[in-house]
PDB file of C-alpha atoms in Angstrom:
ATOM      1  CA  UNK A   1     146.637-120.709  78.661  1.00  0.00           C
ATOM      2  CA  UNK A   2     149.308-123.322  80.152  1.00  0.00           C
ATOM      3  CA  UNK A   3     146.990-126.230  79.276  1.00  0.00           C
ATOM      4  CA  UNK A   4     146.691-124.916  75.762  1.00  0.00           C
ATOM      5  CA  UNK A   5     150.672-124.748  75.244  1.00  0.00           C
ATOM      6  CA  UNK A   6     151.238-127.829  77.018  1.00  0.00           C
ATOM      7  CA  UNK A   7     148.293-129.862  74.615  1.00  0.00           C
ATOM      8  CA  UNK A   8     150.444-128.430  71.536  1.00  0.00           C
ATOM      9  CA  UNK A   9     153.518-129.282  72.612  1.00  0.00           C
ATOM     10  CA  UNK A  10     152.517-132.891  72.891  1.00  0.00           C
ATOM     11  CA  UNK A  11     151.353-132.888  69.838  1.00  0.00           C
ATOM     12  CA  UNK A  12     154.351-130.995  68.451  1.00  0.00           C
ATOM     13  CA  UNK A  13     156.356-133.927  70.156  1.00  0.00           C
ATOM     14  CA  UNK A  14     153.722-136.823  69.009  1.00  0.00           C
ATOM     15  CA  UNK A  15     153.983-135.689  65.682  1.00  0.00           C
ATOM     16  CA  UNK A  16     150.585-134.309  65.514  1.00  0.00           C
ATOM     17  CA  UNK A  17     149.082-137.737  65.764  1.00  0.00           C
ATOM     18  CA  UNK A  18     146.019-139.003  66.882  1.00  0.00           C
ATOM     19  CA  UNK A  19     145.262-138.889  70.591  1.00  0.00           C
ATOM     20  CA  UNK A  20     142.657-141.598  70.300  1.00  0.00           C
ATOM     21  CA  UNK A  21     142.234-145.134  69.644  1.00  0.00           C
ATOM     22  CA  UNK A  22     141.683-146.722  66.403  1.00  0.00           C
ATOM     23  CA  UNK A  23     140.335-150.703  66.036  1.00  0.00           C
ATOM     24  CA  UNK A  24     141.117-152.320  63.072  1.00  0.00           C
ATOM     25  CA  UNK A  25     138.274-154.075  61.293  1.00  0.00           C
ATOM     26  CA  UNK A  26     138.729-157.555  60.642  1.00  0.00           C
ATOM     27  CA  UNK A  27     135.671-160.109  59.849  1.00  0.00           C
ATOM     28  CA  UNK A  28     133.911-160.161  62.827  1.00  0.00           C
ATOM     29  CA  UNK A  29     134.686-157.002  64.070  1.00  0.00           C
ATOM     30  CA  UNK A  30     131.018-156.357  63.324  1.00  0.00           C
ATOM     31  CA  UNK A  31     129.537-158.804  65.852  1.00  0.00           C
ATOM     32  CA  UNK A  32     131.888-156.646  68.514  1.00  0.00           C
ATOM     33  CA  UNK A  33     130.214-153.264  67.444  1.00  0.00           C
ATOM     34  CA  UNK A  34     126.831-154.580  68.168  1.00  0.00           C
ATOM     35  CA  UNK A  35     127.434-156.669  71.199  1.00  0.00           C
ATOM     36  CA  UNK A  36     129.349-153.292  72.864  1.00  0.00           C
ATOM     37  CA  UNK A  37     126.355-151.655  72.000  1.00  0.00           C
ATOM     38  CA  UNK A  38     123.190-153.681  73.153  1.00  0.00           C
ATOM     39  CA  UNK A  39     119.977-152.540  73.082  1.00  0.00           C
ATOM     40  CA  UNK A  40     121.063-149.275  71.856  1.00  0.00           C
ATOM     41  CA  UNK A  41     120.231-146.829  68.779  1.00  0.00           C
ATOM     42  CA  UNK A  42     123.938-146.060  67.121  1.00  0.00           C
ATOM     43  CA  UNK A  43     125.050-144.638  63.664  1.00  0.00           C
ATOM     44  CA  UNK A  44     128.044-146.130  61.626  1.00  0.00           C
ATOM     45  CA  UNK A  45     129.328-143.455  59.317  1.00  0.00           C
ATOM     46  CA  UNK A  46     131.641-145.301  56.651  1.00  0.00           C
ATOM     47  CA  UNK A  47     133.834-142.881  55.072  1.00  0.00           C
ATOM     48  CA  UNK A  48     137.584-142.741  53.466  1.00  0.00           C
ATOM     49  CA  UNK A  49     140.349-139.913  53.221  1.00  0.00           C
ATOM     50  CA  UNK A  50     139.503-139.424  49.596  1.00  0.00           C
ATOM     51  CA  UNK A  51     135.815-138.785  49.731  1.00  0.00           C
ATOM     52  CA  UNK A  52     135.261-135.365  49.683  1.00  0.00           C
ATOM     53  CA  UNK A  53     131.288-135.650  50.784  1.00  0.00           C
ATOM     54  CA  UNK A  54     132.660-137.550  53.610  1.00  0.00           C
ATOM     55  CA  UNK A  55     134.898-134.986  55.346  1.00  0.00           C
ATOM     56  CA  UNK A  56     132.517-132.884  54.768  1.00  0.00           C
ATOM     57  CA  UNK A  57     129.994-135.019  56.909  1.00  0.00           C
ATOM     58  CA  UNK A  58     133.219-135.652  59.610  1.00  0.00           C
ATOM     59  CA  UNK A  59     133.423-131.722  59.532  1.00  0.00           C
ATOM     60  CA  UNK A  60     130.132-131.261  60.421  1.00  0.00           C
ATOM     61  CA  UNK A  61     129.950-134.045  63.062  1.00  0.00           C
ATOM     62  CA  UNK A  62     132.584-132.543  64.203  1.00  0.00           C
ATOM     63  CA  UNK A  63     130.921-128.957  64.724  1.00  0.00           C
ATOM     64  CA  UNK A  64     127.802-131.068  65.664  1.00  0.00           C
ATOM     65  CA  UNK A  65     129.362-132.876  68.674  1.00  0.00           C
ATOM     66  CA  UNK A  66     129.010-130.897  71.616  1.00  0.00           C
ATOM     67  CA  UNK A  67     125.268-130.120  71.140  1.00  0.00           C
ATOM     68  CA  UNK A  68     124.816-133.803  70.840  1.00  0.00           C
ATOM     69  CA  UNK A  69     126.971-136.035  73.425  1.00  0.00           C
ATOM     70  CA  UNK A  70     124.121-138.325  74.027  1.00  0.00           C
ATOM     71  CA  UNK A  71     124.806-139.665  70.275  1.00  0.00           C
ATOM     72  CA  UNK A  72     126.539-142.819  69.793  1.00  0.00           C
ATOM     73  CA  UNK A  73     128.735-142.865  66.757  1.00  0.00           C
ATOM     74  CA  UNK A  74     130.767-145.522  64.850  1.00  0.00           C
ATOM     75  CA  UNK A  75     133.386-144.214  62.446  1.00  0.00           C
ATOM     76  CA  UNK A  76     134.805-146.819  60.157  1.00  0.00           C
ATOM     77  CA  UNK A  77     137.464-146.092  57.625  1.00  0.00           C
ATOM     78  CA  UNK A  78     137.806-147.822  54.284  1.00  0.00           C
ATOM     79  CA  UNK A  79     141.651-146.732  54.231  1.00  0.00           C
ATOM     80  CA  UNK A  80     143.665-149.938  55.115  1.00  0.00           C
ATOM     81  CA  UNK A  81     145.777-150.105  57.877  1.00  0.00           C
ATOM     82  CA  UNK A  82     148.708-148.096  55.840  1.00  0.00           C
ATOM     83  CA  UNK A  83     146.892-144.953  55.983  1.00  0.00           C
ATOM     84  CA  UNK A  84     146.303-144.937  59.964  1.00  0.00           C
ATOM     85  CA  UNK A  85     148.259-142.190  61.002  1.00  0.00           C
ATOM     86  CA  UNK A  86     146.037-139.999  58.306  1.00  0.00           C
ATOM     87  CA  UNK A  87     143.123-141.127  59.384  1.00  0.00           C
ATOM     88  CA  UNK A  88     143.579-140.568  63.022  1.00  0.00           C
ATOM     89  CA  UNK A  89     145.013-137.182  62.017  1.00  0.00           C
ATOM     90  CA  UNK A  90     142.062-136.610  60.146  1.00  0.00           C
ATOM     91  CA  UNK A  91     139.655-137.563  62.493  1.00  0.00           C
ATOM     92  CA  UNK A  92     141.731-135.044  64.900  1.00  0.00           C
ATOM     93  CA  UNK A  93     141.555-132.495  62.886  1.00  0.00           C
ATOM     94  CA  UNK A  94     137.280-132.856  63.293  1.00  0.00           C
ATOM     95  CA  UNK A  95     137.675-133.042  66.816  1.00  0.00           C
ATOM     96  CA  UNK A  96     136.549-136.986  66.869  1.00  0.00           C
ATOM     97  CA  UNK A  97     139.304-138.790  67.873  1.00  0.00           C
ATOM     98  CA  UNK A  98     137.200-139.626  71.018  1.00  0.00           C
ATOM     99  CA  UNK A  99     134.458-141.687  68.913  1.00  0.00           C
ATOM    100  CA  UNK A 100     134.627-144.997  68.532  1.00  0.00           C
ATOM    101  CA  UNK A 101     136.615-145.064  65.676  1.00  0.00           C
ATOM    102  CA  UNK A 102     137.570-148.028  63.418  1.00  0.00           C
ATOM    103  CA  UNK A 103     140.248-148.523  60.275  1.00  0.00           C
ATOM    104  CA  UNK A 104     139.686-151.798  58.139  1.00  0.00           C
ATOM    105  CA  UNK A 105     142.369-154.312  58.854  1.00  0.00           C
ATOM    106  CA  UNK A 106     144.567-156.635  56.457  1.00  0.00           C
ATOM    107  CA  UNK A 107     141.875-158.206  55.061  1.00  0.00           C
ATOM    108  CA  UNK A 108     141.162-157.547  51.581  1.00  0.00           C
ATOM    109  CA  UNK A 109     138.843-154.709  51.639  1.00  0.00           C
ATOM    110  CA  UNK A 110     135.762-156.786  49.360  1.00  0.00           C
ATOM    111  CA  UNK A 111     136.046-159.313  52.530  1.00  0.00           C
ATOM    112  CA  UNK A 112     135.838-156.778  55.106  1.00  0.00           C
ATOM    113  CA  UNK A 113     132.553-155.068  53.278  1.00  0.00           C
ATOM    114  CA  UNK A 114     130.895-158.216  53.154  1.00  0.00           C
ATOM    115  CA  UNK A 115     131.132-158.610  56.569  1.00  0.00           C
ATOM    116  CA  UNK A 116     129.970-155.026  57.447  1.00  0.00           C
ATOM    117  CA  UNK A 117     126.727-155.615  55.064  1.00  0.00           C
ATOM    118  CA  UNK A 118     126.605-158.257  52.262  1.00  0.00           C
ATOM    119  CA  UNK A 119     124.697-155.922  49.981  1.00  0.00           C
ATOM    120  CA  UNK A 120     127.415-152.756  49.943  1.00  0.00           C
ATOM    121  CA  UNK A 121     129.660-152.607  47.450  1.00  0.00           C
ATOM    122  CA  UNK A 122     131.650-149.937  48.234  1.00  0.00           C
ATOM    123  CA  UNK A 123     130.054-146.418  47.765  1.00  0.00           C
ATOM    124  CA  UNK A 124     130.355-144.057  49.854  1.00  0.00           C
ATOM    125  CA  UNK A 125     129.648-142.327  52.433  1.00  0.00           C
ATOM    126  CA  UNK A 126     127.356-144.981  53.723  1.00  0.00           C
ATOM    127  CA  UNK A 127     125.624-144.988  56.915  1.00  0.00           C
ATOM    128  CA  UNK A 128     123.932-147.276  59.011  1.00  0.00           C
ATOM    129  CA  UNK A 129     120.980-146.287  61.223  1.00  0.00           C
ATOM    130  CA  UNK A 130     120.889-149.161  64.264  1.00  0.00           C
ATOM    131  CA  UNK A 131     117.773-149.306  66.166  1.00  0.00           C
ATOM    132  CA  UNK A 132     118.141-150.737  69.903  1.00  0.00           C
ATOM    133  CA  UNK A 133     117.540-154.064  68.520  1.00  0.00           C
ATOM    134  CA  UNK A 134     120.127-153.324  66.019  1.00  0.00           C
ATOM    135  CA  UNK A 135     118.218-154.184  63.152  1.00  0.00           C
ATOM    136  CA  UNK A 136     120.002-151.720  60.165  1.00  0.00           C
ATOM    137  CA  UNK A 137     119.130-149.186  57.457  1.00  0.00           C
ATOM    138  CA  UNK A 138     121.903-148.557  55.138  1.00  0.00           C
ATOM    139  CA  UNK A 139     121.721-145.724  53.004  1.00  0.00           C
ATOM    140  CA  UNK A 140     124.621-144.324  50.639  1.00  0.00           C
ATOM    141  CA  UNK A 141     125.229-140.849  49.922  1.00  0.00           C
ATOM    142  CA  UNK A 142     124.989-137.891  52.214  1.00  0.00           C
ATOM    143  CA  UNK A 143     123.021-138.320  54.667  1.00  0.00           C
ATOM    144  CA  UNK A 144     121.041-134.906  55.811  1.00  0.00           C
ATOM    145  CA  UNK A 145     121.425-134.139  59.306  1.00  0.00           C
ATOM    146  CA  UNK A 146     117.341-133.967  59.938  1.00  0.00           C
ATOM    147  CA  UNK A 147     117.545-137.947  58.976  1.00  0.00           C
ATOM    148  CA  UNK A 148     120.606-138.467  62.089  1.00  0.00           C
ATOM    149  CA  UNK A 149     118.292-136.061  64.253  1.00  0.00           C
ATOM    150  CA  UNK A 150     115.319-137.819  63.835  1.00  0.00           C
ATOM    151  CA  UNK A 151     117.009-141.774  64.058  1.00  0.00           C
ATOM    152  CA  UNK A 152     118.232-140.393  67.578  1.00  0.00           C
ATOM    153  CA  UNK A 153     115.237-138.798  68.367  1.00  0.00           C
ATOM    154  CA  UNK A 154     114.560-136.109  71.441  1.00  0.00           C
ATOM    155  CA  UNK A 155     114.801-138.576  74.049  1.00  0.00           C
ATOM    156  CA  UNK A 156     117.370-140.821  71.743  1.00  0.00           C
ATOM    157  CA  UNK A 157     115.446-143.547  70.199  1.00  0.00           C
ATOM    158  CA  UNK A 158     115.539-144.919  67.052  1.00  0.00           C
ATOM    159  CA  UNK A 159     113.475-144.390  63.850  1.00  0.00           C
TER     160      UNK A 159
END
């Protein structure tokens, strides 16, 4: 019960903010992602404040979580650097502020979605499904869980 006050009070004296680390995502962040991650399977789940079928994807990652730690997850924000606080509140709020979470940069946000994937334009959610040679299937929309269940597989491969 003393751990539980003490965790509110810091985030009564924090503000409430984020406990975890945001990157910002600049051109070539991308190259980073992948390199941190060779030769294995990951998800990027793109997703903004203002898309409702988003948070409801965070929401259930989220829930998800704990019967999946083995999952490696990318979250990247389309909010600019302005709206970091909100995001990292947010991604409190779905218990995944320990994910490695990401926030595009200053770059104009056309520049930094080129970089991600030349053929997005912007609609979201998106994920990305990275096998362990990180070759990528985009898809846009929301993404049913069986399709993030089966890209991880029972012994965590790739589709």
């Amino acid at each position: 019960m003393k751990k539980i006050i003490l965790i509110i009070l810091m985030m009564v004296a924090c503000g409430g903010s984020f406990a975890g680390q945001l990157h910002f995502f600049e051109p070539g962040s991308r190259d980073g992602i992948l390199a941190d991650r060779h030769g294995q399977a990951f998800a990027m789940l793109v997703w903004s404040l203002d898309c409702r079928p988003c948070n409801a994807k965070l929401a259930e990652l989220g829930k998800l979580r704990a019967q999946h730690p083995d999952w490696q997850l990318v979250l990247l924000s389309v909010d600019g650097p302005e709206r970091e606080r909100e995001v990292g509140g947010r991604l409190a709020e779905f218990n995944l502020g320990g994910e490695d979470n990401w926030l595009f940069g200053n770059a104009p946000a056309t520049q930094l979605r080129y970089h991600l994937d030349p053929n997005w334009y912007g609609e979201l959610p998106r994920t990305y499904l990275f096998d362990p040679d990180h070759q990528a299937v985009g898809l846009s929309g929301n993404l049913p869980l069986a399709r993030l269940e089966a890209h991880f597989g029972a012994e965590g491969s790739a589709d």
